[in-house]
XYZ file of C-alpha atoms in Angstrom:
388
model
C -57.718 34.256 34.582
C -59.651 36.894 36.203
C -58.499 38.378 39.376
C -62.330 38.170 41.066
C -62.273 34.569 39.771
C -58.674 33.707 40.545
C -59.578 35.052 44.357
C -62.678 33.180 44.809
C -61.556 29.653 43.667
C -59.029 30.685 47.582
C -60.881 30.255 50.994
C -60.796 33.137 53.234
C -60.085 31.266 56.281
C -57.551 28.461 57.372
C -57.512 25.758 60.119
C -53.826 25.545 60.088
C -51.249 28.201 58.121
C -47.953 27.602 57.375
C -46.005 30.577 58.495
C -43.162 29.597 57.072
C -44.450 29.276 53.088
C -44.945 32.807 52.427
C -41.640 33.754 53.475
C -40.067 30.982 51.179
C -41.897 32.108 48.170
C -41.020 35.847 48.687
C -37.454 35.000 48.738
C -37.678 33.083 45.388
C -39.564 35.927 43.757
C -38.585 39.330 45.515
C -35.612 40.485 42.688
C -38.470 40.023 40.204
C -41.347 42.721 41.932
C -38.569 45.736 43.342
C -41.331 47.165 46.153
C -41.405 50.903 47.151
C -40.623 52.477 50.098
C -42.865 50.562 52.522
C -45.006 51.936 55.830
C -45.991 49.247 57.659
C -49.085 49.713 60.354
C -49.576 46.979 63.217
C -51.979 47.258 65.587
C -55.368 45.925 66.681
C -57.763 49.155 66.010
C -57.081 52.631 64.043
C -54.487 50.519 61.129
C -56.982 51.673 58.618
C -57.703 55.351 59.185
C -53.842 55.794 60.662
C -52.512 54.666 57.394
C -54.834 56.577 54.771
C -54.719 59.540 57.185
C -50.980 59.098 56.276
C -51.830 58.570 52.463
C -54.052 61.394 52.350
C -51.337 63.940 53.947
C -47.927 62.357 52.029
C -50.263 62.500 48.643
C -49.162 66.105 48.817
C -45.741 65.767 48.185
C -45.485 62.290 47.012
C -47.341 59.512 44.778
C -48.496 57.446 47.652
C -50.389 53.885 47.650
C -52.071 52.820 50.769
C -53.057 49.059 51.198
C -55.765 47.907 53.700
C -57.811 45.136 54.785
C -60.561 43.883 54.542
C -62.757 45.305 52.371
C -67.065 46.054 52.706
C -68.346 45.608 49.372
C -65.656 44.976 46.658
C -62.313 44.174 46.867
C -60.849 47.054 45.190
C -61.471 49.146 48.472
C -58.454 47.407 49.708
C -56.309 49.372 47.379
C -55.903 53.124 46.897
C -53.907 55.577 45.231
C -53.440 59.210 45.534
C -52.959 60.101 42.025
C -55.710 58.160 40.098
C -58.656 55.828 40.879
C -57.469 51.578 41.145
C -59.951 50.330 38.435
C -60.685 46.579 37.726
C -58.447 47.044 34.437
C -55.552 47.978 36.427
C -56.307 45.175 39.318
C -56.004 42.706 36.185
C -53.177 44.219 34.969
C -51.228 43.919 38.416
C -52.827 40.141 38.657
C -51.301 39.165 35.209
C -48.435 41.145 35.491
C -47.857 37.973 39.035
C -49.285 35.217 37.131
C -46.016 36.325 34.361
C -43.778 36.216 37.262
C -44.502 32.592 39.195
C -44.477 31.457 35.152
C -40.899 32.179 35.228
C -40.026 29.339 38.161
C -40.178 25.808 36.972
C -42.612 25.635 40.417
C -44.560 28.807 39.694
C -47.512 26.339 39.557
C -47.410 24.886 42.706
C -46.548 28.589 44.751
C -49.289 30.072 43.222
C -51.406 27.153 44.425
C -50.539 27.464 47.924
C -50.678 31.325 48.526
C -53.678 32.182 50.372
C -56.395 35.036 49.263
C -54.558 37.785 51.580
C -51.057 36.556 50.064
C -52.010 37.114 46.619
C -53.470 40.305 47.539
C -50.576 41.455 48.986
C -48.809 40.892 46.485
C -50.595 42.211 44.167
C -50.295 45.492 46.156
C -46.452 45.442 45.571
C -46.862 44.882 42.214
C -49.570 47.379 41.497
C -47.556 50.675 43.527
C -43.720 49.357 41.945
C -43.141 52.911 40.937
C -44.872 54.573 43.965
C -42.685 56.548 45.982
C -44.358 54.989 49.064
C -46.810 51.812 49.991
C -48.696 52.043 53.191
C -49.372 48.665 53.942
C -51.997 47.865 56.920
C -50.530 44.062 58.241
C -54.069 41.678 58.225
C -53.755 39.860 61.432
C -50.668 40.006 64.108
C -47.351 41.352 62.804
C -44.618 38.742 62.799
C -46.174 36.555 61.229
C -48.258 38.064 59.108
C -47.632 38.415 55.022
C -46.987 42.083 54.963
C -43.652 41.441 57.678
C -42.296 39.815 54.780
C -41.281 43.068 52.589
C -38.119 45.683 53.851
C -39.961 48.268 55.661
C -39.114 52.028 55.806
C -41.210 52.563 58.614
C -42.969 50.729 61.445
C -45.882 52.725 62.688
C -47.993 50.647 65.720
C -51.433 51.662 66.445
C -52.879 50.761 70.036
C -53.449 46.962 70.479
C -56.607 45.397 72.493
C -57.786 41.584 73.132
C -58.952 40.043 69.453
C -57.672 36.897 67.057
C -56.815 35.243 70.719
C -56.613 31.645 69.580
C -54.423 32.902 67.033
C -52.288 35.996 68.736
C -52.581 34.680 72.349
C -54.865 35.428 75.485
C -53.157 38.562 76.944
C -52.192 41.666 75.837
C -48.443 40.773 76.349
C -48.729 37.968 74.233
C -50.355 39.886 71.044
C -48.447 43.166 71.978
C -45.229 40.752 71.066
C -45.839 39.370 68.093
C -47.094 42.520 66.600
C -43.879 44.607 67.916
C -41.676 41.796 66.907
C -42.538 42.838 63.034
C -40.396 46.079 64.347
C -38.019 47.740 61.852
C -35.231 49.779 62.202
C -37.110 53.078 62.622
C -40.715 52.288 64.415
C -43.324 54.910 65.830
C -45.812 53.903 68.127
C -48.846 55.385 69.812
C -48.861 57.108 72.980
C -51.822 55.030 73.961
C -49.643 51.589 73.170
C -50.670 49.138 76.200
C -47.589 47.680 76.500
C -45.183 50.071 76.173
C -41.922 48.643 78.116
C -42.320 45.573 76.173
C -41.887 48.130 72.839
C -39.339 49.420 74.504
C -37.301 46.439 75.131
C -37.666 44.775 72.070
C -36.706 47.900 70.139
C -33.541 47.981 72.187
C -33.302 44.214 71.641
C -33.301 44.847 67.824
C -31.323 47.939 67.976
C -34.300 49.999 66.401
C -35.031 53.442 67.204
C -38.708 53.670 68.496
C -40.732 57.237 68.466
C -43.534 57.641 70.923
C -46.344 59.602 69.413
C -46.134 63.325 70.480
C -48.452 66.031 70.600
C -47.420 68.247 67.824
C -49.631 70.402 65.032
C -52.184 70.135 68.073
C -54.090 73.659 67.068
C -54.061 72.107 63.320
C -55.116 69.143 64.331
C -58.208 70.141 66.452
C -59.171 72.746 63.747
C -59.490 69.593 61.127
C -61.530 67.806 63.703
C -64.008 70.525 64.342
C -64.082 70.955 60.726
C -65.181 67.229 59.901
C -66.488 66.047 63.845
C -63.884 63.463 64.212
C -64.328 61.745 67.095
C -61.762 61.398 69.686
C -60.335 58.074 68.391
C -60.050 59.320 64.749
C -58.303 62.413 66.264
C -55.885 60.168 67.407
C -55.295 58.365 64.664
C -54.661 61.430 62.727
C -52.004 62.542 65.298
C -50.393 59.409 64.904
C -50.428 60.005 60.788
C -49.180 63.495 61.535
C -46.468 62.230 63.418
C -45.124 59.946 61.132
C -45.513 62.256 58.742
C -43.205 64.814 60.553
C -40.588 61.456 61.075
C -40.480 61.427 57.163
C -39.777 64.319 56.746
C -43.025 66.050 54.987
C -42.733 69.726 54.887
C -45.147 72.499 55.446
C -46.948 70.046 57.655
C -49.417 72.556 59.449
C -50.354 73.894 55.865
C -51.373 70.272 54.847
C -53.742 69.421 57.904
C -55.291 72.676 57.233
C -56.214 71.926 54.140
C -56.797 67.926 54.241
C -59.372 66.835 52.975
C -62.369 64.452 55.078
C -61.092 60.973 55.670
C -61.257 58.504 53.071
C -62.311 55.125 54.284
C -65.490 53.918 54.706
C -67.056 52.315 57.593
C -64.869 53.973 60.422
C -67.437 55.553 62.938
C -69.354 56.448 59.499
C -72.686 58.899 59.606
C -74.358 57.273 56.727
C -77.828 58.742 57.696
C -79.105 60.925 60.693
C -80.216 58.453 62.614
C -77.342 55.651 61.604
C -73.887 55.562 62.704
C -71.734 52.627 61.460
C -68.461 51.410 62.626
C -66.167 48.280 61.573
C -64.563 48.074 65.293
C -65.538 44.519 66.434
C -63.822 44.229 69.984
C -63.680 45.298 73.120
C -60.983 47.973 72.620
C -63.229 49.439 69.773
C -66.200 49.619 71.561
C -64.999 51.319 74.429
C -63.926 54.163 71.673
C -67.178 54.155 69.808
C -69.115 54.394 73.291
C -66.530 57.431 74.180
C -68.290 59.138 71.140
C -71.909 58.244 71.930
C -71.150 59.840 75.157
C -69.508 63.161 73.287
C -72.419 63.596 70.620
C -74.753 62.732 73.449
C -76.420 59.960 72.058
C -78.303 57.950 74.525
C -80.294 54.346 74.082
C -79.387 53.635 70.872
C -80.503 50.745 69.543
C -77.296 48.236 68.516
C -77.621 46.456 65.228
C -75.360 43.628 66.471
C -73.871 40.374 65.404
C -70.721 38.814 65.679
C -68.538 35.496 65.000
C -68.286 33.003 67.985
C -64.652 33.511 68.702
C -64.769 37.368 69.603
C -65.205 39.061 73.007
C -69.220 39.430 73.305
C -69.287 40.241 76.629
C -66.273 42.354 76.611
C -67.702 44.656 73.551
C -71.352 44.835 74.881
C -70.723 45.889 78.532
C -68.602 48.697 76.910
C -71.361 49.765 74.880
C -73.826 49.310 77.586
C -74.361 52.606 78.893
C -75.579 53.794 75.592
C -77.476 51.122 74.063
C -81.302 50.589 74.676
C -81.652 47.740 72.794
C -79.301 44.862 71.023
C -81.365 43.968 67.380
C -79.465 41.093 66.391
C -78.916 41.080 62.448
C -79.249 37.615 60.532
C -76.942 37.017 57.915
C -75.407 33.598 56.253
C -71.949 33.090 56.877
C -70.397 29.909 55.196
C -66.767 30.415 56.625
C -67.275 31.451 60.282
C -69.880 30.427 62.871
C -72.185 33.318 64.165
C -72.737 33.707 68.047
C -76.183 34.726 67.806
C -76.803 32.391 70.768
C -73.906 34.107 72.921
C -75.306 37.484 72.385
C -78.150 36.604 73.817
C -77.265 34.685 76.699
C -75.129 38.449 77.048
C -77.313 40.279 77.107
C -79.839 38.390 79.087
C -76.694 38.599 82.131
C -76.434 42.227 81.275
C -80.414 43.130 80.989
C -80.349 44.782 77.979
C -83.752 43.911 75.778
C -82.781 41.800 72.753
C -84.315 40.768 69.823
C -83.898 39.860 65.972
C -83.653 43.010 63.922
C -87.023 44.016 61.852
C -86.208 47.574 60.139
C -85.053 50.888 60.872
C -87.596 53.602 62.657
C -86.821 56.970 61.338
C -87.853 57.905 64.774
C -84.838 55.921 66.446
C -81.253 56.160 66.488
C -78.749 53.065 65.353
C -75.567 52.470 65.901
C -74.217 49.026 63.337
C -71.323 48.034 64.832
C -68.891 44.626 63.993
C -67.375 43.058 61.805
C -66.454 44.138 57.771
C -68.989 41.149 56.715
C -71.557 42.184 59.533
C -71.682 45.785 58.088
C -71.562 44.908 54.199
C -74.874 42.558 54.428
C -76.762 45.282 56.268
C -76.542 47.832 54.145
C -76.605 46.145 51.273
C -80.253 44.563 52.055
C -81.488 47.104 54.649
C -79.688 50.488 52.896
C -79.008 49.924 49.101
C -82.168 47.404 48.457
């Protein structure tokens, strides 16, 4: 069967997950798929451009595979390689290549069954970089729990964490700081900018594991690159991190590389896509207050916000962030089947924050935007307001 097909017979979303079904099946299967060298990035914001700023720079010395999630438009973006292009051919190839392993299990039926879209993704990320010399893998949601934890890590590399997937991480930052660090390996960097850093602390002396905090080296490098491709400050940061994991692996001629790296390639992070249209995947608090940090740098003022977001996230916490910046909210319609919408939230929002709001109509050459949410948010807008 056809990977696209195979995927979309699997809801997205679950009421209720098992967390210990993944773990049970990996075990059966593991001497049969032989992984690479595995990176694993935790975080809440920057696990995306961290790890393929790491892809991009180890892709000089190495053949390198970086995994991420979730995608904007197909579901190939969630896999790249630094040697060749990952085609739909080679997606089916890794997809049959599983299917021929579960057949081997008198159960192979019922396992393949019961993994979830993300779990057979993952696993088909495995299977598609076997005879990489490294797999960045970005964990979807939490760390402990989460399908990537599953593999022997080389690496554990922790972006900075912020308030999101509450009902599923917990309320505070202590509670979603833990089970992300508890995915911790045996050697673990983690950013300077890390909100709960004692807690990282302890439970890497708790497991024994030596933990690097992010450093500022190849600074001159660094900012050179930046100037070179306007990252802003967040995407600095996240390349620092790369670079410093980078350096804790050993890559040589490391000042060279920067120097010469090329612009970052992922889309959707704090993305010019036309003069007047900025778009960025950050859908929390923690994002926005990076996003508004940049607004602030390129002096962008009143923007109007193409907006949206699911009922569970922090409305209030993202728009009063953004506040300062935005003119107007323009709240973008789009059908989702899985997850409710909180168009009504946003309002009430921005009514107790007096910003003007109102349903989005079409761009004005004349005005600046800034799209901003969620993966799903930013793939229906530009593929009826941009691509139509």
């Amino acid at each position: 069967m056809d990977y696209e097909i195979f995927l979309n017979s699997k809801p997205l979303y679950y009421d209720e997950i098992d967390y210990k079904r993944f773990p049970n099946i990996y075990e059966k299967i593991k001497s049969k798929l032989n992984p690479p060298k595995i990176i694993h990035i935790i975080g809440t914001n920057g696990k995306g451009s961290s790890g393929r700023f790491l892809t991009q720079i180890l892709s000089s010395c190495s053949k390198v595979g970086h995994y991420t999630s979730p995608h904007i438009f197909d579901f190939s973006e969630r896999f790249y390689s630094s040697c060749s292009t990952i085609g739909k051919d080679e997606l089916n190839l890794a997809h049959t290549k599983l299917l021929d392993i579960f057949s081997l299990f008198s159960d192979g039926d019922k396992m393949i069954e019961s993994l979830s879209y993300f779990e057979w993704a993952t696993l088909m990320a495995v299977v598609l970089f076997k005879e990489y010399d490294y797999l960045v893998m970005e964990a979807g949601m939490g760390g402990e729990y989460d399908a990537t934890n599953v593999f022997d890590k080389s690496l554990s590399i922790f972006t900075p964490i912020g308030l999101d997937h509450t009902d599923m991480l917990g309320n505070s930052l202590e509670e979603i700081a833990k089970t992300k660090l508890n995915a911790m390996c045996d050697l673990a960097l983690i950013s300077s900018e890390f909100a709960c850093m004692q807690l990282a602390k302890k439970i890497a002396n708790d497991k024994g594991a030596n933990l690097i905090i992010q450093k500022d080296i190849f600074t001159n490098e660094i900012d050179i690159y930046a100037k070179r491709f306007n990252l802003p400050k967040f995407l600095q940061a996240n390349l620092s991190l790369a670079v410093n994991a980078a350096n804790i692996l050993g890559v040589n001629n490391l000042s060279n590389i920067i120097l010469n790296l090329d612009a970052l390639n992922l889309k959707g992070r704090c993305q010019k896509i036309k003069d007047n249209l900025i778009i960025d995947v950050g859908h929390n608090a923690h994002a926005a207050k990076a996003i508004a940090k940049y607004l602030q740098d390129i002096s962008w003022s009143r923007v109007n916000l193409i907006y949206n977001a699911f009922d569970d996230k922090d409305i209030f916490g993202v728009l009063s962030s953004l506040k300062p910046f935005i003119g107007t909210i323009q709240i973008y319609k789009y059908q989702s089947q899985n997850r409710k919408l909180a168009v009504d939230k946003i309002i009430q929002v921005a009514k107790e924050l007096e910003i003007e709001c109102f349903e989005f109509v079409k761009l004005d050459e004349n005005e600046r935007y800034l799209l901003f949410g969620s993966f799903m948010l930013v793939e229906n807008f530009i593929k009826a307001e941009i691509e139509r």
